[in-house]
CSV table of C-alpha atoms in Angstrom, one decimal:
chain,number,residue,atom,x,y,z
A,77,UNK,CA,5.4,5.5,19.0
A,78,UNK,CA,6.0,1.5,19.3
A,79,UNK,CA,9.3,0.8,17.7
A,80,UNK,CA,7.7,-2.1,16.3
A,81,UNK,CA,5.9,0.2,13.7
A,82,UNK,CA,7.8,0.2,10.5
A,83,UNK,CA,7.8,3.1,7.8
A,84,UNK,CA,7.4,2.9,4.5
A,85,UNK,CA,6.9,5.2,1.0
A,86,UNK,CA,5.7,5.2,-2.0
A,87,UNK,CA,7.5,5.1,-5.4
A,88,UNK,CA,5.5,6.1,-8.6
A,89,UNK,CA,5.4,3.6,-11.0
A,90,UNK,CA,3.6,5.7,-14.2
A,91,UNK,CA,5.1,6.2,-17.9
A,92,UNK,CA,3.3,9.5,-16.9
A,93,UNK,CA,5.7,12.4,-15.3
A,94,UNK,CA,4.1,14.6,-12.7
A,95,UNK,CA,2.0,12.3,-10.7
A,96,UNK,CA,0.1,13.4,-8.1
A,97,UNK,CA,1.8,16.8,-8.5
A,98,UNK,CA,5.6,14.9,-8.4
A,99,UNK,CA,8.6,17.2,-10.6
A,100,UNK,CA,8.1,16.4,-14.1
A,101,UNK,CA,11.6,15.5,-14.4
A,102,UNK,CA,13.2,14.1,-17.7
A,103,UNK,CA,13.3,9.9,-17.5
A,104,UNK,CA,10.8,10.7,-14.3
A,105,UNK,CA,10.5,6.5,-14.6
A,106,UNK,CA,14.5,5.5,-16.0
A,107,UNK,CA,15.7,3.2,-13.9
A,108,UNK,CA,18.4,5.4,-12.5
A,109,UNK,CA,15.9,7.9,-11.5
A,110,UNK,CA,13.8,5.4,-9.9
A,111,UNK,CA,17.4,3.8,-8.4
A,112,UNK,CA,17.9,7.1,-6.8
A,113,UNK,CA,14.5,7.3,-4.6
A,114,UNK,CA,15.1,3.7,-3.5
A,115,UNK,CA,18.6,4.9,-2.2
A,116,UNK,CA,17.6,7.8,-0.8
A,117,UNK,CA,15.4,5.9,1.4
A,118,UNK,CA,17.5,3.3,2.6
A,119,UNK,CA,20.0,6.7,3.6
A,120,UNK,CA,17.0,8.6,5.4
A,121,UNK,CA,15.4,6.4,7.6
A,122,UNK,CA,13.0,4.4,5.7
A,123,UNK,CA,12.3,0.5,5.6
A,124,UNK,CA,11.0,0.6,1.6
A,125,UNK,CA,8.6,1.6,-0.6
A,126,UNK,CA,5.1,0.6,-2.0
A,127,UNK,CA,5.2,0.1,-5.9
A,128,UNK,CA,1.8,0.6,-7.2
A,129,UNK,CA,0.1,-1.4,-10.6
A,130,UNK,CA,-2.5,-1.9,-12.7
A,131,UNK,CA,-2.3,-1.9,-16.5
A,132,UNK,CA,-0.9,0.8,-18.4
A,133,UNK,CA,1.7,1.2,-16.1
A,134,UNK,CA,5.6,-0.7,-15.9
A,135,UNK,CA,5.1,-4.2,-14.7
A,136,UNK,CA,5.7,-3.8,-10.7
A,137,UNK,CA,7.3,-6.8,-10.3
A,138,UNK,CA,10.3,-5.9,-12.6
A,139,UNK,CA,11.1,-2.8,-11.8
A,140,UNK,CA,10.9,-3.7,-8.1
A,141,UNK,CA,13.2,-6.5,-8.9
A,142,UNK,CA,15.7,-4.0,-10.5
A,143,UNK,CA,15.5,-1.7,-7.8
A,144,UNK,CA,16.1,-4.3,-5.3
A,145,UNK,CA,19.5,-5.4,-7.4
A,146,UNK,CA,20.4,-2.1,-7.1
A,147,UNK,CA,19.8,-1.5,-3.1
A,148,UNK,CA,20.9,-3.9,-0.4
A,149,UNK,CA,18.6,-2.7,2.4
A,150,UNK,CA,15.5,-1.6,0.3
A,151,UNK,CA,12.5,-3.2,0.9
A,152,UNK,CA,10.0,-3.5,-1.8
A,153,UNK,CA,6.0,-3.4,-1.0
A,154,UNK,CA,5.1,-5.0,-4.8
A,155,UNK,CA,2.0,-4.6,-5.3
A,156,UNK,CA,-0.1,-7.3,-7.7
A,157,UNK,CA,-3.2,-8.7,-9.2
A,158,UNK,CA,-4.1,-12.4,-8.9
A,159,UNK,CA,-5.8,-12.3,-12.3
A,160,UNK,CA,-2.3,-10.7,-13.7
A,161,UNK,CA,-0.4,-14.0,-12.4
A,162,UNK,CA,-1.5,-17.4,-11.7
A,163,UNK,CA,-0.8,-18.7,-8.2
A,164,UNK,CA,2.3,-21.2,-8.8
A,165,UNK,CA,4.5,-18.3,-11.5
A,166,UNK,CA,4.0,-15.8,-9.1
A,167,UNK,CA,5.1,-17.7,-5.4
A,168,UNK,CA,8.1,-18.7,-7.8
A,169,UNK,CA,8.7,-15.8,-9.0
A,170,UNK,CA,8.6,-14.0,-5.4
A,171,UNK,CA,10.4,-16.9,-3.5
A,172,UNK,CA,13.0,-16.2,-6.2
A,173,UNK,CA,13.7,-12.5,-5.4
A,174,UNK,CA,12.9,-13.1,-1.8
A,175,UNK,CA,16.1,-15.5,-2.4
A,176,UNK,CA,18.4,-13.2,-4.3
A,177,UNK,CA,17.5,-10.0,-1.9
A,178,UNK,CA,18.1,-11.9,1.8
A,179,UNK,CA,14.4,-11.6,2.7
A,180,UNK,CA,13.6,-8.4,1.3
A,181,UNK,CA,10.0,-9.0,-0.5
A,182,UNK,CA,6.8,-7.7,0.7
A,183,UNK,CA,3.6,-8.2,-1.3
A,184,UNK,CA,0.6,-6.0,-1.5
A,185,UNK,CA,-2.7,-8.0,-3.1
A,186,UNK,CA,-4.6,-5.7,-5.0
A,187,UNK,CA,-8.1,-6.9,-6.1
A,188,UNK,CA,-9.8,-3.4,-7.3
A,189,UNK,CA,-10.9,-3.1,-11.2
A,190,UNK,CA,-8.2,-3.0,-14.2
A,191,UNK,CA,-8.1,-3.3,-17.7
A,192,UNK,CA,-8.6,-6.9,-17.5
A,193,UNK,CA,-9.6,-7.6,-21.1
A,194,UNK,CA,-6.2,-6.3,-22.4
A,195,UNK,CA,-4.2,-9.0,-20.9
A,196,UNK,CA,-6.8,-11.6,-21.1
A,197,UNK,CA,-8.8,-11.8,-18.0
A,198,UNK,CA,-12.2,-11.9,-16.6
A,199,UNK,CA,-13.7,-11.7,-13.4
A,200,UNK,CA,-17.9,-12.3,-12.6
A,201,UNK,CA,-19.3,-10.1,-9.6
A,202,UNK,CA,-17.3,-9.0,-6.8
A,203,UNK,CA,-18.6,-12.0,-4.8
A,204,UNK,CA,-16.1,-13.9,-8.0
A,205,UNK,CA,-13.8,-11.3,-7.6
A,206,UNK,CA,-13.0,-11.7,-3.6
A,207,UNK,CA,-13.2,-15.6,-3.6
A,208,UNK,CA,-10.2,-16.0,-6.5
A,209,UNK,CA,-8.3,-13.6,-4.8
A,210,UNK,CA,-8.8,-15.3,-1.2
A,211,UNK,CA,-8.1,-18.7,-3.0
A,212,UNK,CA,-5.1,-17.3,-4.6
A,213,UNK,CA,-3.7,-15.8,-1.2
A,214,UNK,CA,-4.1,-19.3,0.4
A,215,UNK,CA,-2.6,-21.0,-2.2
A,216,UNK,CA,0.1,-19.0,-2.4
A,217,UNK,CA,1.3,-19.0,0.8
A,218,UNK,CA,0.7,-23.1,0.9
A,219,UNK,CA,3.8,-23.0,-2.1
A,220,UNK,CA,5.6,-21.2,0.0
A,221,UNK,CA,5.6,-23.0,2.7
A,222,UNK,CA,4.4,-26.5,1.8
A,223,UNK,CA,5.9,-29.0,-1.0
A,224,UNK,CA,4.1,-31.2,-3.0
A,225,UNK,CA,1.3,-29.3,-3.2
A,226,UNK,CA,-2.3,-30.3,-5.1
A,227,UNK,CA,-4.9,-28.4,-4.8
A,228,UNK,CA,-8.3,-28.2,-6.8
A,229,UNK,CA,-10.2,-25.3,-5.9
A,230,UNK,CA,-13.1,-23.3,-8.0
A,231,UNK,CA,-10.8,-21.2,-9.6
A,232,UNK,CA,-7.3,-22.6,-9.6
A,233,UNK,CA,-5.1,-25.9,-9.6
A,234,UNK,CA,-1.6,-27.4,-8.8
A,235,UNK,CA,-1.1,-30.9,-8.4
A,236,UNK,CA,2.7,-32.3,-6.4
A,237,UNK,CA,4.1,-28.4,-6.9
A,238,UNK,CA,7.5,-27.5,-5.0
A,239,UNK,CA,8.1,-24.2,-5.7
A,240,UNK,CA,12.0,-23.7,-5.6
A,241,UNK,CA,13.8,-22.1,-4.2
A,242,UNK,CA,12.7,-22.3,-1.0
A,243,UNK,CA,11.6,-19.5,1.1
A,244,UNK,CA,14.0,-19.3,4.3
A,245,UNK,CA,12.3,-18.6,7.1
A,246,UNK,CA,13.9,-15.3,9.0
A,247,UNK,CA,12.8,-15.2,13.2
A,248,UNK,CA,9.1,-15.3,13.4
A,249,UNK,CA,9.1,-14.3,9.0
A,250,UNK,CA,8.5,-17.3,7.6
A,251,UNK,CA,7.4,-16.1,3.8
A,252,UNK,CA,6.9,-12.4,2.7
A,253,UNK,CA,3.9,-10.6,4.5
A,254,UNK,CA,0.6,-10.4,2.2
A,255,UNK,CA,-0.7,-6.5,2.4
A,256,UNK,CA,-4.5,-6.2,1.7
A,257,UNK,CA,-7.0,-3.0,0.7
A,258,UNK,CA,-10.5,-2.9,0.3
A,259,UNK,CA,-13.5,-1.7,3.0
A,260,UNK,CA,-16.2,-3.9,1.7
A,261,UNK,CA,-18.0,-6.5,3.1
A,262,UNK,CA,-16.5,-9.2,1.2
A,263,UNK,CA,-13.0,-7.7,0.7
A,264,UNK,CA,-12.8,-7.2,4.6
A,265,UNK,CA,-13.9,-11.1,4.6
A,266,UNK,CA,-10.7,-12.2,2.8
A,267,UNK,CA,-8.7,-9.2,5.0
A,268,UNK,CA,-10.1,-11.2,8.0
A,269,UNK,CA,-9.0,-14.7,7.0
A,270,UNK,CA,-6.0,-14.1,5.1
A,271,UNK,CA,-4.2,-11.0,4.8
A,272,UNK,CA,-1.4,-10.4,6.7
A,273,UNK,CA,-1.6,-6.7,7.2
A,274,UNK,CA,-4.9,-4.6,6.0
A,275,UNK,CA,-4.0,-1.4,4.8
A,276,UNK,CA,-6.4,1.7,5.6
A,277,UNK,CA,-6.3,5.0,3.5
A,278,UNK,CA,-6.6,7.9,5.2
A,279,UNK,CA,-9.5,7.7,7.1
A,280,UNK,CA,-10.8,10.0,10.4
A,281,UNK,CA,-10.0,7.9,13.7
A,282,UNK,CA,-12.8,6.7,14.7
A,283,UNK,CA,-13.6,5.2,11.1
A,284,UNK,CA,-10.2,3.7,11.6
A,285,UNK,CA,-11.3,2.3,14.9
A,286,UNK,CA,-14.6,1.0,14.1
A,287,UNK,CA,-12.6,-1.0,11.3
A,288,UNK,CA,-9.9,-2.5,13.4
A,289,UNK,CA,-13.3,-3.5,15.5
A,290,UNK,CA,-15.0,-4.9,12.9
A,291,UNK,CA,-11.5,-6.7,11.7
A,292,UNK,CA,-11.1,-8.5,14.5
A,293,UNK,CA,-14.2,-10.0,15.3
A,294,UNK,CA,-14.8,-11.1,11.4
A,295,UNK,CA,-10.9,-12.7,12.4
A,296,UNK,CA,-12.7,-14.5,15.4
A,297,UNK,CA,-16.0,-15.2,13.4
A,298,UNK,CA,-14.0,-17.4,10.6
A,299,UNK,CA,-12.0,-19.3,12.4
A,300,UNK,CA,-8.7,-17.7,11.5
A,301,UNK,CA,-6.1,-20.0,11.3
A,302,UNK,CA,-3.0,-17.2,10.7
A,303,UNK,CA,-1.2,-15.0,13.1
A,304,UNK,CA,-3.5,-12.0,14.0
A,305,UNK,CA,-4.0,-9.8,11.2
A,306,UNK,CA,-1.6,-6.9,11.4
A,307,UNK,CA,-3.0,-3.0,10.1
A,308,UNK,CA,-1.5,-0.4,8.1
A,309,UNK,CA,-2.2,2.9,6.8
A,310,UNK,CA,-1.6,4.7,3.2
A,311,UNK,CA,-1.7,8.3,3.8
A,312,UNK,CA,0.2,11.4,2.3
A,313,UNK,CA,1.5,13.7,4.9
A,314,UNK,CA,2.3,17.0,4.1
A,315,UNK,CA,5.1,18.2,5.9
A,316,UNK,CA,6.7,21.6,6.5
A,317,UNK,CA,9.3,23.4,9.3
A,318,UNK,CA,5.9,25.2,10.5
A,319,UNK,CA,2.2,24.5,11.1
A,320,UNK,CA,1.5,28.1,9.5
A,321,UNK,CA,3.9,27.3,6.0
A,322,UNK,CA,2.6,23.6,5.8
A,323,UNK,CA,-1.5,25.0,5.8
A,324,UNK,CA,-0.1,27.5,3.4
A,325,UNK,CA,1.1,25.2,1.4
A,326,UNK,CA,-1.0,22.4,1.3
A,327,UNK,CA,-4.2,25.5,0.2
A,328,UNK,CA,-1.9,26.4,-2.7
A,329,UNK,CA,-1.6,22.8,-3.9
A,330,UNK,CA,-5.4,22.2,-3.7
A,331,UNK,CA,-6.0,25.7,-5.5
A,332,UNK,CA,-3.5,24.4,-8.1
A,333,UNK,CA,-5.5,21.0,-8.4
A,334,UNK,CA,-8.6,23.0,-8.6
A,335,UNK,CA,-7.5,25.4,-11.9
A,336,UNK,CA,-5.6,22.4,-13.3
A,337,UNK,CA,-9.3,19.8,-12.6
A,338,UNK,CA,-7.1,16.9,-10.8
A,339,UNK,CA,-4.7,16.5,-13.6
A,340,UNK,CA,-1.7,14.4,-12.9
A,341,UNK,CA,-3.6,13.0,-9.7
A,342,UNK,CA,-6.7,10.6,-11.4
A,343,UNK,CA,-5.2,7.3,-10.9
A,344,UNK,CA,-7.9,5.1,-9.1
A,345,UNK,CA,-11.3,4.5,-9.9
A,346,UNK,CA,-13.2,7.2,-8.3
A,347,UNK,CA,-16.8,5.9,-8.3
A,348,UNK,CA,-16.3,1.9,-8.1
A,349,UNK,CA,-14.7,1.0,-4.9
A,350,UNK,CA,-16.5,1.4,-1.5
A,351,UNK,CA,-13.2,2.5,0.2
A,352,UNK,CA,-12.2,5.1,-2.4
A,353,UNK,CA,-16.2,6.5,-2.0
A,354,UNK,CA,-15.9,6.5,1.5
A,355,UNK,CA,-13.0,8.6,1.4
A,356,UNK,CA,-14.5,11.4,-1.5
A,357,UNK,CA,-17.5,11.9,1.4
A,358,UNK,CA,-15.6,13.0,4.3
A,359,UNK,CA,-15.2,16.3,2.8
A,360,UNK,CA,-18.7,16.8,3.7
A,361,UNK,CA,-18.1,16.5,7.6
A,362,UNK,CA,-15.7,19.1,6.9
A,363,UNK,CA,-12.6,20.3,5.4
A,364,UNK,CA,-10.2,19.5,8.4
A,365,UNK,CA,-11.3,16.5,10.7
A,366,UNK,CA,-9.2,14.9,13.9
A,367,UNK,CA,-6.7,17.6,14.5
A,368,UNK,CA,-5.2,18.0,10.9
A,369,UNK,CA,-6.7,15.4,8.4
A,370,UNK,CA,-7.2,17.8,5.5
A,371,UNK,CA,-9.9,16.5,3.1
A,372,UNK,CA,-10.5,19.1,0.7
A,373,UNK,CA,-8.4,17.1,-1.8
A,374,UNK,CA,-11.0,14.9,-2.8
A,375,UNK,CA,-12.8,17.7,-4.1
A,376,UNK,CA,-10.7,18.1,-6.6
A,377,UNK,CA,-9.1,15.0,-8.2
A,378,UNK,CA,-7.5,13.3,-5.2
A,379,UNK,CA,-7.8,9.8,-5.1
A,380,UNK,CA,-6.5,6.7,-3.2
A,381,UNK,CA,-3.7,8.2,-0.8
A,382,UNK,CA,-4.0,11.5,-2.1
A,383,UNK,CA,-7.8,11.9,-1.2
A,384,UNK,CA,-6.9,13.0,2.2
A,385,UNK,CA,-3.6,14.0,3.5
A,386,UNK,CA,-2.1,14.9,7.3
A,387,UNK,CA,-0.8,18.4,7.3
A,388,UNK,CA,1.3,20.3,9.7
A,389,UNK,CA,4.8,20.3,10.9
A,390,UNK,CA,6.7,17.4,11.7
A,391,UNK,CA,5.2,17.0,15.4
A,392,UNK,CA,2.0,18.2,14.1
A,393,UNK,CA,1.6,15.0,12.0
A,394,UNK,CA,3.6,12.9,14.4
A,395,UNK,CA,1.1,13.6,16.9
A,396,UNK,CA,-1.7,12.6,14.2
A,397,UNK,CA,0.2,9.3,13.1
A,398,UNK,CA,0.9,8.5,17.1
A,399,UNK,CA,-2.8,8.6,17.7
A,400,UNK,CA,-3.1,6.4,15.0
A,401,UNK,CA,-0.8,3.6,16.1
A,402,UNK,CA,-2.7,3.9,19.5
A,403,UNK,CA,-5.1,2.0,17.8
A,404,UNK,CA,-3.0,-0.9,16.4
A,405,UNK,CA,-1.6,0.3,13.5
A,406,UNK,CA,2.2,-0.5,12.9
A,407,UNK,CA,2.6,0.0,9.3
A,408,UNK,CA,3.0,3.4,8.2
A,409,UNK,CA,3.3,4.0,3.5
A,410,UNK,CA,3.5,7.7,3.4
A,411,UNK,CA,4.5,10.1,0.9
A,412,UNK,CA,3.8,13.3,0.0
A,413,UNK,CA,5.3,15.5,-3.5
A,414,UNK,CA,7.7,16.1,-5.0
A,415,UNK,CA,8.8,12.3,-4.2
A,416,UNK,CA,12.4,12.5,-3.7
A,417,UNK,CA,12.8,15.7,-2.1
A,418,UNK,CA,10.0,14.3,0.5
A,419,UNK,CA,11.7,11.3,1.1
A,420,UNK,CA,14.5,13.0,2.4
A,421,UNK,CA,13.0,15.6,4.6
A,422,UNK,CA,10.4,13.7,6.1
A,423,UNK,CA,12.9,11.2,6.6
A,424,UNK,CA,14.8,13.4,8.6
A,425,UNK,CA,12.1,15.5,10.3
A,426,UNK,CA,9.5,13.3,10.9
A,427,UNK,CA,10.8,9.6,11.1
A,428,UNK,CA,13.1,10.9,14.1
A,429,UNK,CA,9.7,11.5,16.0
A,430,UNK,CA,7.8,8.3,15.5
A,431,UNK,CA,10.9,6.2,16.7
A,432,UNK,CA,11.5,8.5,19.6
């Protein structure tokens, strides 16, 4: 696999222990507990972590920011809503930690439903929804790299705005890298023109291929005016020291998901998003598709990255993740439970592989 592919995982971000089958340990979400998946990455192997949002849940921004003052190579992937911040508080509020962590902010826009009325926002029909969130990605990214700058679009406005401090550009970095999910139409429209990196879930391959496809020539059909747009995907992998003891496991976690109806594992709107439904019907083209995609999860309660997961032993799912980055996908957010205990033997079993 390319060395340019980087590796990140995921740290839960839920007043709620036991997600997604994780230990239900006591202060599952203190800061010290959280402090010590963020180091255990940075000493296994791994470039940083997504930190999911959505309301009802620890503001993502802070307790990235404290995790970040707490790490020194830690990367976090901080995920947020442009109806949750305006344009101008949140480039200054990134370009601040991007400041104080030496270029270690990465930003994942997340556009799918929330609780909107509880902190006092609205959005019309997903044609509304896409178009703020494309304005707010352009405008963004103009603060960051721009001063004095006025804009007057349909949904927002700056006039002379310098956001300080500056964002230093780092090589070929020159602000944090904007992440993107959705699969349709019009979230792969503002993917195309202004993400930096799309993120897939855990698709087969060729419905990861027909994407990248379709990707590229909506890239070429706008006019894209950015670097080309860079792909990722959000999977959980499921690995064990054997192919037979990995299967055995992963059909015991399923079973348990099954008696318990998803518990602990209901954390993204099942029925609203065309990506999420996507996923929930690959089960009926089977249980196991590709070589080892496993999607009987979806069955019962898996959602988002936990609707399908990659199961085997380390070279089992290297093998699946290889073919993967075959077709153009560098960025890699896996996880699997519990959390910490998978950070480290993944870490040590399976990142050796993809960087081989």
């Amino acid at each position: 696999m390319s060395n340019h592919s980087e590796f990140l995982w995921y740290i839960p971000n839920d007043v709620r222990p036991g997600h997604r089958g994780d230990s239900a340990v006591e202060n599952h979400n203190s800061l010290d507990t959280l402090t010590s998946h963020a180091r255990a990455l940075e000493e296994h192997g791994w470039k940083g972590a997504l930190i999911g949002t959505g309301w009802g849940r620890p503001d993502t921004f802070t307790v990235a920011a404290s995790l970040a003052a707490r790490t020194t190579t830690f990367e976090p992937l901080i995920a947020i809503r442009p109806g949750y911040w305006r344009p101008a508080n949140f480039a200054s509020a990134a370009a601040t930690l991007d400041h104080l962590t030496g270029g270690r902010v990465r930003i994942n826009i997340v556009s799918g439903k929330d609780n909107l009325a509880a902190y006092g926002d609205s959005e019309g029909d997903q044609a509304h929804r896409y178009s703020r969130t494309r304005e707010f990605m352009r405008l963004v990214r103009r603060l960051w790299t721009e001063e004095n700058v006025t804009s007057s679009g349909e949904h927002f406005r700056v006039a002379e705005s310098t956001v300080v401090p500056r964002i230093e550009v780092r090589g070929d970095r020159r602000h944090p890298k904007f992440y993107f999910g959705g699969a349709s139409e019009a979230a792969e429209r503002v993917a195309a023109a202004e993400a930096d990196v799309q993120l897939f879930w855990g698709e087969p391959l060729d419905g990861v291929r027909e994407r990248i496809d379709r990707l590229k020539a909506l890239s070429r059909e706008l006019d894209r005016d950015l670097p080309p747009l860079e792909f990722g995907l959000r999977i959980t992998t499921l690995v064990r020291d054997t192919t037979e003891q990995a299967w055995a496991d992963a059909e015991a976690k399923v079973a348990e998901m099954a008696r318990n109806k998803g518990t602990g594992w209901h954390d993204h709107q099942r029925v609203l998003a065309v990506g999420q439904q996507r996923l929930l019907e690959l089960h009926e083209r089977g249980d196991v598709l590709d070589d080892n995609l496993y999607t009987a999860p979806g069955k019962f309660g898996g959602g988002g990255a936990g609707t399908t997961w990659l199961v085997g032993s380390a070279a089992d799912v290297a093998r699946s993740l290889r073919k993967y980055q075959d077709l153009g996908i560098t960025h890699f957010v896996l996880s699997d439970t519990p959390y910490l205990s998978e950070i480290r033997r993944q870490g040590d079993q399976l990142l050796p592989l993809l960087r081989g």
